[in-house]
Coordinates of C-alpha atoms in Angstrom, one line a residue:
X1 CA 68.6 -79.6 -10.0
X2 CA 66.2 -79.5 -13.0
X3 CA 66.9 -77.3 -15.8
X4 CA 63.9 -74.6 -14.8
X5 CA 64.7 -74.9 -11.6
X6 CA 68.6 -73.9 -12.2
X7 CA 67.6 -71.4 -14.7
X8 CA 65.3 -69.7 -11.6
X9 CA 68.3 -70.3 -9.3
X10 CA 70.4 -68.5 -11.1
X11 CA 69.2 -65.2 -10.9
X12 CA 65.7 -63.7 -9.9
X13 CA 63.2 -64.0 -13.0
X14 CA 60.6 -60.8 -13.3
X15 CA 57.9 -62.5 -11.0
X16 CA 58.1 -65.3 -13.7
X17 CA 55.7 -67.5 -12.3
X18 CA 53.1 -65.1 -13.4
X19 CA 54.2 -64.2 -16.5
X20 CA 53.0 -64.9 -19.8
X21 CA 54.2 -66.0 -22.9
X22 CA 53.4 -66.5 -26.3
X23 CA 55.3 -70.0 -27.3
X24 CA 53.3 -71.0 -30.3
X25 CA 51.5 -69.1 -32.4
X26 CA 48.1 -68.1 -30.7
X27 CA 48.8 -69.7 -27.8
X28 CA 49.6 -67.3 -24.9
X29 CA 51.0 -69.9 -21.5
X30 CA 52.9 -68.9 -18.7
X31 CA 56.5 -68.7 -18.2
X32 CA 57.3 -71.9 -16.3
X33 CA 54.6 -73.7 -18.7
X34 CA 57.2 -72.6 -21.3
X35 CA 60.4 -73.5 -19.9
X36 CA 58.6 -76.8 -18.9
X37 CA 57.9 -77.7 -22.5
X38 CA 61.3 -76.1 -24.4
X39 CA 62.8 -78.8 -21.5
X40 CA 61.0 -81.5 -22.0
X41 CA 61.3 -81.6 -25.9
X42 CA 62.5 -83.5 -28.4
X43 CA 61.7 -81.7 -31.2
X44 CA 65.0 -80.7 -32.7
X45 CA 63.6 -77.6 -34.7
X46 CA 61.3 -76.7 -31.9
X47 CA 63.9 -76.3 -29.7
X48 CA 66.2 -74.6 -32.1
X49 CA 63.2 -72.2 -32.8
X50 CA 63.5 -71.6 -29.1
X51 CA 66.7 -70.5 -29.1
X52 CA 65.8 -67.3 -31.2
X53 CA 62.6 -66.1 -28.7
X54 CA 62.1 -62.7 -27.7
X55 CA 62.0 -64.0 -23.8
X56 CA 65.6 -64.8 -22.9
X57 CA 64.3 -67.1 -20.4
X58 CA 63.4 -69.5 -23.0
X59 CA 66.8 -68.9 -25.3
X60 CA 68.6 -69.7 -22.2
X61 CA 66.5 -73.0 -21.7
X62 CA 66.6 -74.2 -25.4
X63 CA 70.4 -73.6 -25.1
X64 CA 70.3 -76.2 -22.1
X65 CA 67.8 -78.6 -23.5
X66 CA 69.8 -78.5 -27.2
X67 CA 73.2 -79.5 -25.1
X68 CA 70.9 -82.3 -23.3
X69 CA 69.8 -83.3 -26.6
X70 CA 73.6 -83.4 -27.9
X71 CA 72.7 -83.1 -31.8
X72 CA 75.1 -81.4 -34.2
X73 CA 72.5 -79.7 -36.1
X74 CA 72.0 -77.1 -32.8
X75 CA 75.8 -75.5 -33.1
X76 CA 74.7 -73.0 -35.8
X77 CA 72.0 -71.6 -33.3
X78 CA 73.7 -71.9 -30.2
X79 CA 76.9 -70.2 -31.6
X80 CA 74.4 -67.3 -32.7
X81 CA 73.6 -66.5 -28.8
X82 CA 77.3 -66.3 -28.4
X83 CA 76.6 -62.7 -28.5
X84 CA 73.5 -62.6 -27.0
X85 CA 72.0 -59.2 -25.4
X86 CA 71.6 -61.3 -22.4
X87 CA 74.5 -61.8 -20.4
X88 CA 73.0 -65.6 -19.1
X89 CA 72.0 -66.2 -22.6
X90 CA 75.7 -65.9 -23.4
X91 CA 77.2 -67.9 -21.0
X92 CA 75.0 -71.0 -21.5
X93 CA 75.6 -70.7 -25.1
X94 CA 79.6 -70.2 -24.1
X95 CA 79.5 -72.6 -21.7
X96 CA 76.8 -75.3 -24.0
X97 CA 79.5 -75.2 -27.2
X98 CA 82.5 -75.8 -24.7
X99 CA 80.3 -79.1 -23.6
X100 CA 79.3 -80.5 -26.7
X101 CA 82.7 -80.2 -27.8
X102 CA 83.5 -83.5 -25.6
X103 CA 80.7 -85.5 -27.7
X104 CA 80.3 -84.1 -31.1
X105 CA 83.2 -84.6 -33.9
X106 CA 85.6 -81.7 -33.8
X107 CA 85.0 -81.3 -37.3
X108 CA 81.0 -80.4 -37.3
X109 CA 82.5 -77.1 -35.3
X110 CA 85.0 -75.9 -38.0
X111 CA 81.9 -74.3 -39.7
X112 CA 81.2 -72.0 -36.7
X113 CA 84.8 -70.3 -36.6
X114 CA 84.1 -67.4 -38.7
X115 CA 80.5 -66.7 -37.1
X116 CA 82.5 -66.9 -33.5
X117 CA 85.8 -65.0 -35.0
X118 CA 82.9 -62.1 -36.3
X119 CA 81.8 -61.3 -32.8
X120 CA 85.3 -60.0 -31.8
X121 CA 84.5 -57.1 -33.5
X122 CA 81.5 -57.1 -30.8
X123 CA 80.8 -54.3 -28.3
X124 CA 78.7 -55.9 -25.6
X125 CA 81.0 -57.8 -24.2
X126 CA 85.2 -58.9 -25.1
X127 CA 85.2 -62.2 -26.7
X128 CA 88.2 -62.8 -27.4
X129 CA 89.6 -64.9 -24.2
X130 CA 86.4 -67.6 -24.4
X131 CA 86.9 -67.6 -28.5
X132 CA 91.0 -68.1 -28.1
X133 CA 90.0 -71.3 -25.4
X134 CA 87.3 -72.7 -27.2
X135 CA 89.2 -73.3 -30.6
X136 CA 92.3 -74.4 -27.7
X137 CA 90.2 -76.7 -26.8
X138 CA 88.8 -77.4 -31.0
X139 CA 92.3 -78.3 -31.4
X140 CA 92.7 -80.5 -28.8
X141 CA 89.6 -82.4 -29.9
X142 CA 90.8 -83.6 -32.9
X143 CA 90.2 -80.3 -35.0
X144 CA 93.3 -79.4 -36.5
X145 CA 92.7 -81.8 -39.7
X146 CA 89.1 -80.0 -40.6
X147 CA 90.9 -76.5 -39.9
X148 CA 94.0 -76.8 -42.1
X149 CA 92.2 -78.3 -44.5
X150 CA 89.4 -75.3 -44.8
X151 CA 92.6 -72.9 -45.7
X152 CA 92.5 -74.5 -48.8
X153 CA 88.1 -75.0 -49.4
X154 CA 85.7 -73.4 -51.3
X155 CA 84.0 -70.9 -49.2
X156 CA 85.7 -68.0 -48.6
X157 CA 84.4 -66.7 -45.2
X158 CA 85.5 -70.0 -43.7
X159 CA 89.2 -70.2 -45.7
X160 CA 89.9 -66.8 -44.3
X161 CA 88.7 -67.7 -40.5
X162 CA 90.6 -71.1 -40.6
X163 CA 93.9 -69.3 -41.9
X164 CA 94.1 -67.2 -38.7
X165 CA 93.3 -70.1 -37.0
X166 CA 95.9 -71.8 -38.1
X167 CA 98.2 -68.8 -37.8
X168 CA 97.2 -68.0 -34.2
X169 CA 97.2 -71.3 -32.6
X170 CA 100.5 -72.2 -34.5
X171 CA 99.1 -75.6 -36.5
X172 CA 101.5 -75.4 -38.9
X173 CA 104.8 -74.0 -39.3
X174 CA 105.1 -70.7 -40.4
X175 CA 106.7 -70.8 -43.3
X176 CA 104.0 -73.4 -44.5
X177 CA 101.3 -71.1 -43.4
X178 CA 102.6 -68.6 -45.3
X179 CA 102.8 -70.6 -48.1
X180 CA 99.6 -71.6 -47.7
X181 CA 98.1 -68.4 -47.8
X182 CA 100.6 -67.1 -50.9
X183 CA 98.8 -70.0 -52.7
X184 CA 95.3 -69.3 -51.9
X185 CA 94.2 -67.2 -54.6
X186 CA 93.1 -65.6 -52.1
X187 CA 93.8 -62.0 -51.8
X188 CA 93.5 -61.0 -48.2
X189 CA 94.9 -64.6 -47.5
X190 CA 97.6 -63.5 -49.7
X191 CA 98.2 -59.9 -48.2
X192 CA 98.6 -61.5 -45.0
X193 CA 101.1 -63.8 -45.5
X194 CA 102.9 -61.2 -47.6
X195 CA 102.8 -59.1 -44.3
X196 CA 104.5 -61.8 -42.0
X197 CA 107.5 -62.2 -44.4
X198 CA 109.3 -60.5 -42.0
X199 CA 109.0 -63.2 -39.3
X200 CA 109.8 -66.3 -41.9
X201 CA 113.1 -67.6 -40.6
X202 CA 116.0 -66.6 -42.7
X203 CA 116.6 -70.2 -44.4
X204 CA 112.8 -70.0 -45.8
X205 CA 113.0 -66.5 -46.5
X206 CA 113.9 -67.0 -50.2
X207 CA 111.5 -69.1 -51.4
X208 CA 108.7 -67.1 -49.4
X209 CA 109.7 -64.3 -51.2
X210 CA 110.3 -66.2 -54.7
X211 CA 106.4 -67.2 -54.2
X212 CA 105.1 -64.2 -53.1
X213 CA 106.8 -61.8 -56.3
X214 CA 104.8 -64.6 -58.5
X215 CA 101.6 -63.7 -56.6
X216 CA 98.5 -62.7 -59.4
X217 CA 97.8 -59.8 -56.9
X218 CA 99.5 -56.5 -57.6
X219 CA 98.8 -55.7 -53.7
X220 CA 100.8 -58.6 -52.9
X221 CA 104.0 -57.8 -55.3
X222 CA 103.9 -55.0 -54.0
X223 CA 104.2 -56.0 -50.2
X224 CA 106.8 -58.0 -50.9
X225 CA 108.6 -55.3 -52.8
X226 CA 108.1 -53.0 -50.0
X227 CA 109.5 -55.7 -47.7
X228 CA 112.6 -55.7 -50.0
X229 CA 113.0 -51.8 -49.7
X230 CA 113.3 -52.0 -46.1
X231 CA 116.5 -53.6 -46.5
X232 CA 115.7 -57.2 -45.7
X233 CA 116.9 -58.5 -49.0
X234 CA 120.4 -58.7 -50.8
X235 CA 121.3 -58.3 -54.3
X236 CA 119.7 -61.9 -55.0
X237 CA 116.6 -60.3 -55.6
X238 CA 117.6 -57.8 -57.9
X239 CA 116.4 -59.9 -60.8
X240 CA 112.8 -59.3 -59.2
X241 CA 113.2 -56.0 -59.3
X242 CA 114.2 -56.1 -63.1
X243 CA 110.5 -58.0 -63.6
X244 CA 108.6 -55.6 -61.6
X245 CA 109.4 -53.1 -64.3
X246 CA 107.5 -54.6 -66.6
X247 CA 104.3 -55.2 -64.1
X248 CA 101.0 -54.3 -65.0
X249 CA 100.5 -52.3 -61.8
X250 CA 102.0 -48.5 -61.7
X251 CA 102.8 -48.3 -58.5
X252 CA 105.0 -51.2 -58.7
X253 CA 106.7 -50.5 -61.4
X254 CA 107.8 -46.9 -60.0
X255 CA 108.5 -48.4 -56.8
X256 CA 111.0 -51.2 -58.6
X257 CA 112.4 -48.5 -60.7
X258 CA 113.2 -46.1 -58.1
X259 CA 115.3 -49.0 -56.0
X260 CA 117.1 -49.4 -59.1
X261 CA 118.0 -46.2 -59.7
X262 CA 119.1 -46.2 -56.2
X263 CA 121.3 -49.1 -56.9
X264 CA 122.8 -47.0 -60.1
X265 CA 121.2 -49.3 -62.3
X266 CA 120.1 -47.8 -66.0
X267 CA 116.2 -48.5 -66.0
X268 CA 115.2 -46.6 -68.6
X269 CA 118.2 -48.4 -71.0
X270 CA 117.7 -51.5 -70.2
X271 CA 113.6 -51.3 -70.7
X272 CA 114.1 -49.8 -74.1
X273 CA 116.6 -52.7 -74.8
X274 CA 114.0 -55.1 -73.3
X275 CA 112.0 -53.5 -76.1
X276 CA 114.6 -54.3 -79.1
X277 CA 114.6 -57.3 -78.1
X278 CA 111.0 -58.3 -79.2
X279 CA 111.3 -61.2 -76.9
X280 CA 108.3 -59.6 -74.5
X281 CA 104.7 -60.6 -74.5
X282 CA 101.9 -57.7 -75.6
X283 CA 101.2 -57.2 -71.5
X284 CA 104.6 -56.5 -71.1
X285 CA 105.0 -54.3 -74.1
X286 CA 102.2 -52.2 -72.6
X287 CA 104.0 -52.1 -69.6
X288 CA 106.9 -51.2 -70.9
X289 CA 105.8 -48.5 -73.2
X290 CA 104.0 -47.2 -69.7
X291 CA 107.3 -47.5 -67.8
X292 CA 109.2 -45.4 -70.1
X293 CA 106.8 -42.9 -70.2
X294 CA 106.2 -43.1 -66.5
X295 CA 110.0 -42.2 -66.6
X296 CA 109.5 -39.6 -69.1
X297 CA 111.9 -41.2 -71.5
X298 CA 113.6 -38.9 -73.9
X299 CA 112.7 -40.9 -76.8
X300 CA 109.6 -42.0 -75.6
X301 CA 107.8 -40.0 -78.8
X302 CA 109.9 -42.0 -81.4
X303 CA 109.6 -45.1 -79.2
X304 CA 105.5 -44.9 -79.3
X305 CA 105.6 -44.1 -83.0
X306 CA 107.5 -47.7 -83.6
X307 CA 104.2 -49.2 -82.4
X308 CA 101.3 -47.2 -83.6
X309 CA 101.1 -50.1 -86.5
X310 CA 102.0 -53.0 -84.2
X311 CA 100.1 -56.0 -85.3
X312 CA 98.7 -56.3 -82.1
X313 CA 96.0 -55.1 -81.5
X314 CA 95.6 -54.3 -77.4
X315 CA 99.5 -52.3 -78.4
X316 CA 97.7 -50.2 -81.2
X317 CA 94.8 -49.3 -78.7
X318 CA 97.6 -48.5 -75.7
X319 CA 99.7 -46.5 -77.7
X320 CA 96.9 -44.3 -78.5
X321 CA 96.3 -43.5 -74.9
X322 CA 100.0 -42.8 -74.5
X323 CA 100.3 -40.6 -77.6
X324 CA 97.1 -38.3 -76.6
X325 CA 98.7 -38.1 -73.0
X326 CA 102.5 -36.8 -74.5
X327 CA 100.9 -35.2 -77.4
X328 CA 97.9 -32.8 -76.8
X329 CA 98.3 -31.1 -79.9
X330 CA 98.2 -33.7 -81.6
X331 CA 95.1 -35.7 -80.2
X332 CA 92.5 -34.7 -83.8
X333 CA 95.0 -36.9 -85.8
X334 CA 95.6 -40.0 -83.2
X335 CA 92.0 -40.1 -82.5
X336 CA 91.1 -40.3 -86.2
X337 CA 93.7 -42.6 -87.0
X338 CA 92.1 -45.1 -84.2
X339 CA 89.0 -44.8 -86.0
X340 CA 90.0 -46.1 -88.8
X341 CA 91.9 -48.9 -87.3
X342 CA 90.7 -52.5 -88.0
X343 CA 90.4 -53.3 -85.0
X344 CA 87.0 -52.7 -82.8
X345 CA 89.6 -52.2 -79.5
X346 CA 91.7 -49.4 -81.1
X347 CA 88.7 -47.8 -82.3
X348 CA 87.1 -47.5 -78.8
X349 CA 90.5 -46.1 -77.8
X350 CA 89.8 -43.2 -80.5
X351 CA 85.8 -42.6 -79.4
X352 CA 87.6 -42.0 -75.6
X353 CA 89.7 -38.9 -77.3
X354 CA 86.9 -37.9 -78.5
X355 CA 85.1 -38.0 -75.5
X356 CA 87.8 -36.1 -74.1
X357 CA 88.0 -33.4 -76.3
X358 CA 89.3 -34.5 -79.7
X359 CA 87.4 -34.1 -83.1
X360 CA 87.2 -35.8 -85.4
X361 CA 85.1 -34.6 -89.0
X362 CA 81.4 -36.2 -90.4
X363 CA 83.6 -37.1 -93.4
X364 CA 86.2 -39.5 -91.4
X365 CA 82.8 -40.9 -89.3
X366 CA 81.5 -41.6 -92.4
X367 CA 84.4 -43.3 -94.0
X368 CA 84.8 -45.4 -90.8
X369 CA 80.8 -46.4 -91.3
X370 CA 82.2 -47.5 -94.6
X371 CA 85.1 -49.6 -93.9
X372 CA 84.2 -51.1 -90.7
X373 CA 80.4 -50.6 -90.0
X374 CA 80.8 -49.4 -86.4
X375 CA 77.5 -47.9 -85.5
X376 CA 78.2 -48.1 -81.8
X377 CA 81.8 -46.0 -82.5
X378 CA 80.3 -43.2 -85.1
X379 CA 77.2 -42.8 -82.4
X380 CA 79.3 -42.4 -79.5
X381 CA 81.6 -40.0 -81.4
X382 CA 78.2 -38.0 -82.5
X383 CA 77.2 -37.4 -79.2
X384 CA 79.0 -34.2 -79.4
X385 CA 76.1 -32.5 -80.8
X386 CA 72.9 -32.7 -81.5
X387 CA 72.6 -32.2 -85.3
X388 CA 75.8 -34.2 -85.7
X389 CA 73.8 -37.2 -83.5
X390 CA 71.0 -37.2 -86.2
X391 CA 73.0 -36.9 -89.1
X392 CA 75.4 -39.9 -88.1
X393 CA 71.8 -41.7 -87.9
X394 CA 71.1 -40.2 -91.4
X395 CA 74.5 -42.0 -92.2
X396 CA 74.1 -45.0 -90.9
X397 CA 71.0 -45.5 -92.5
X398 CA 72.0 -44.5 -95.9
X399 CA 75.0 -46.6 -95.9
X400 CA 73.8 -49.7 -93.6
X401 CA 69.9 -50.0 -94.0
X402 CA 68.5 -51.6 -91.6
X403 CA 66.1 -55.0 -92.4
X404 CA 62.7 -54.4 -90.1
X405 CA 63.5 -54.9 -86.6
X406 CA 67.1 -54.4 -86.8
X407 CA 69.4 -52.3 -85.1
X408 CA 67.3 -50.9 -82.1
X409 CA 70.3 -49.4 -80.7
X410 CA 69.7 -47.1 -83.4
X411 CA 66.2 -46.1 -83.4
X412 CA 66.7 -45.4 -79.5
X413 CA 68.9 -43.4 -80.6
X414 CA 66.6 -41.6 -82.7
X415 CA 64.1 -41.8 -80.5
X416 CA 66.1 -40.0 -77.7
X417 CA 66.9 -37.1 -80.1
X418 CA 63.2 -36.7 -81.3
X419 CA 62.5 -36.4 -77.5
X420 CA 65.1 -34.1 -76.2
X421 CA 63.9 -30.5 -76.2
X422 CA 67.6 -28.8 -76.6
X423 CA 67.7 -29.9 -79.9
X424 CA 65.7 -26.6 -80.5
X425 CA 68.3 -24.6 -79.5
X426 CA 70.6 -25.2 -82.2
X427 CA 70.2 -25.5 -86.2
X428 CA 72.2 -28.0 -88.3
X429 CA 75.3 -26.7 -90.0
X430 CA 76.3 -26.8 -93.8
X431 CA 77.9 -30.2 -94.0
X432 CA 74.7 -31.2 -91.6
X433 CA 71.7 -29.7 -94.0
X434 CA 73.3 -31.3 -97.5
X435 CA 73.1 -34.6 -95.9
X436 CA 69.8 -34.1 -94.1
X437 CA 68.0 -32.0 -96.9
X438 CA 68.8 -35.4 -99.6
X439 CA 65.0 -36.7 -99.5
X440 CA 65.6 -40.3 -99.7
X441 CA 67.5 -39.6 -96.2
X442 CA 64.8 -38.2 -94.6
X443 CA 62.7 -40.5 -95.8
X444 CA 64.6 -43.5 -93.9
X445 CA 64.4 -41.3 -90.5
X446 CA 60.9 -40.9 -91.2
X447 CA 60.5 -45.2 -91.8
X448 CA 63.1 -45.6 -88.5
X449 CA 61.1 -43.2 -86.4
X450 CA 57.6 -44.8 -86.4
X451 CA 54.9 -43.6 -84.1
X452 CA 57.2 -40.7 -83.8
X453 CA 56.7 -39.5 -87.4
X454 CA 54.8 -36.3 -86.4
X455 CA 57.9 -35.0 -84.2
X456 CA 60.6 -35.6 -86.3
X457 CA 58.6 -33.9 -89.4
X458 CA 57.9 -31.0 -86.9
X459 CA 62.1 -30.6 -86.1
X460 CA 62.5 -30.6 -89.5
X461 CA 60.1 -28.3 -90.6
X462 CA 61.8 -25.8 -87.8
X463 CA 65.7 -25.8 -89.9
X464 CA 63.5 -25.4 -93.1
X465 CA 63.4 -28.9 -94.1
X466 CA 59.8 -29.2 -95.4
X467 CA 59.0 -33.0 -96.3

């Protein structure tokens, strides 16, 4: 039986003798003409053009004609009608990738697994029995090198795919599949095999876990310390426990904590002796200095206060955050002593309290425009009001003038105030007139404001600043 003539057997066609077609552009033929040609070629991207028609007729017979054909360069197309919305359409493609599996190399197919593994997730039809036979059958042909070796590839889609792969059809042992996945650096790899620690066999168990606490995903640690919890560990992995204290992740760190304290162990002790040591490394100082406050350590004030001068910087810049969070009060004076800090880090710390609520006087701005030339810092800080905004500009350009063409973060700056209109609503203050009313000053904002000359003389004529 011909290919048209089995496609017509199969089920009865809408009169399609008589219907029409467009095949090529501009060219309107009737059905069977069609099917006659898409059968009849040889035209590898003809036919793989076919297979993407609106008539489902001619997908079904490009799907037929690509398996006569037998070239690897159809699998990408045909796997696509996989999930066809015509149920014939899909079982030629079904049936046309289970064929070709018998003459093209396993390995061209390895590609196609997480475009076939997608249409689980389909609703027009359940996949799952033909996908679970077909990579039986990829197996069996010789695939199992290609499949273990994508866990480990460059793309991710396909690593992924081939993992579960490897995990359903049991190509490796599990404890190596796990291990594979652990060191992926990949994190839903790595989540997964965290999740099937519980089915490791007991000998492998250690070094599963060992491997999966090193993991550079905090999701992960935490798996395996929730694995722990559930009481499939001993005291062996205590010392783990001891670590996650100083992890960079919260939730870790509390979870580890609280199993400790279950076990009667001193946390808070032994971090602040962790501390005195001065044997950790700046992440786990932070961490550290976030665990004991996590714990609300009774000397967690004095503790912070030993580091507010560390000589590292990222410390100096954490501490601040902690200080402002245990000391309110007190967040004016931490947030002007991050200004002045040398270091650009510590001084962003200090322009976030002052985003959140601290204050911090022109005078200290100004002095921080003196000793460390932080325009970005003193604008941010500035922000705060309008008149402040224009007298840090005032600042800046008294202190730092500007060669032509320089710093156009801050004539956008100016040229934003110029254009707001609630800048009429308020009028500059004392400390704000004596440095705006200096004519020299105004004279720079006049130079940095260019074509917008007449509006900036026009706000300061409003405050009675005439120039």
């Amino acid at each position: 039986m011909n290919l048209i003539a089995k496609i017509f057997g199969s089920r009865s066609p809408l009169k399609a003798p008589a219907q029409t077609i467009c095949l090529l552009p501009g060219e309107s033929i009737s059905l069977r003409s069609a099917l006659e040609t898409v059968a009849s070629s040889t035209d590898d991207q003809f036919v793989a053009q076919c297979m993407s028609h609106y008539s489902g007729y001619v997908r079904e017979a490009a799907v037929g004609r690509a398996v006569e054909l037998g070239c690897s360069s159809f699998l990408g197309s045909i796997a696509e009608r996989v999930n066809d919305w015509v149920p014939e359409v899909r079982r030629a493609a079904t049936n046309a990738l289970l064929t070709l599996l018998v003459t093209v190399p396993a390995g061209h197919f390895v590609p196609l697994i997480p475009r076939l593994r997608g249409f689980v997730l389909a609703t027009r039809t359940d996949h799952r029995s033909w996908l679970f036979e077909f990579e039986r059958r990829l197996v069996e042909a010789g695939g199992t090198k290609a499949i273990v070796a994508a866990v480990t590839g460059t793309d991710f889609r396909l690593r992924r795919a081939a993992f579960f792969v490897v995990l359903d059809h049991q190509l490796l042992s599990l404890t190596e599949t796990i291990e594979r996945g652990l060191s992926s650096g990949d994190i839903v790899l790595a989540l997964s095999a965290a999740r099937l620690l519980g089915r490791v066999p007991v000998s492998d168990r250690a070094k599963c876990i060992t491997l999966a606490t090193a993991s550079p995903f905090g999701s992960v640690r935490l798996a395996v310390l929730e694995f722990i919890s559930k009481g499939n560990s001993s005291s062996d992995y205590e010392p783990f426990l001891w670590h996650a204290t100083l992890d960079v992740q919260g939730s870790l760190r509390s979870a580890a904590a609280r199993l400790l304290i279950e076990r009667g162990r001193d946390v808070v002790a032994h971090c602040n002796a962790m501390l005195d040591a001065e044997e950790l490394t700046a992440k786990q100082v932070r961490a550290a200095l976030s665990f004991l406050a996590e714990q609300h350590a009774p000397d967690i004030i004095s503790t912070l206060a030993r580091y507010t001068s560390d000589a590292r910087a990222d410390i100096r810049a954490h501490v601040v955050a902690l200080q402002a969070k245990f000391l309110p009060s007190f967040k004016d004076e931490i947030a002007s002593r991050a200004l002045l800090d040398p270091s650009r880090k510590v001084r962003r710390a200090g322009v976030h309290l002052c985003a959140r609520g601290a204050f911090v006087s022109l005078d200290l701005v100004k002095t921080m425009l003196v000793q460390h030339e932080d325009c970005h810092a003193a604008l941010a800080i500035c922000a705060r009001d309008k008149w402040d905004s224009l007298t840090c500009i005032a600042l800046i350009t008294e202190l730092h003038a500007p060669a032509e063409g320089d710093w156009p973060d801050v004539k956008e700056a100016l040229r934003r105030w110029i254009e707001d209109p609630t800048s009429s609503w308020t009028k500059p203050g004392g400390e704000q007139r004596l440095i705006l009313s200096r004519p020299e000053t105004r004279l720079r904002l006049l130079d940095l404001a260019d074509d917008r000359k007449p509006q900036l003389r026009a706000w300061l004529r409003e405050v009675g600043m005439e120039l």
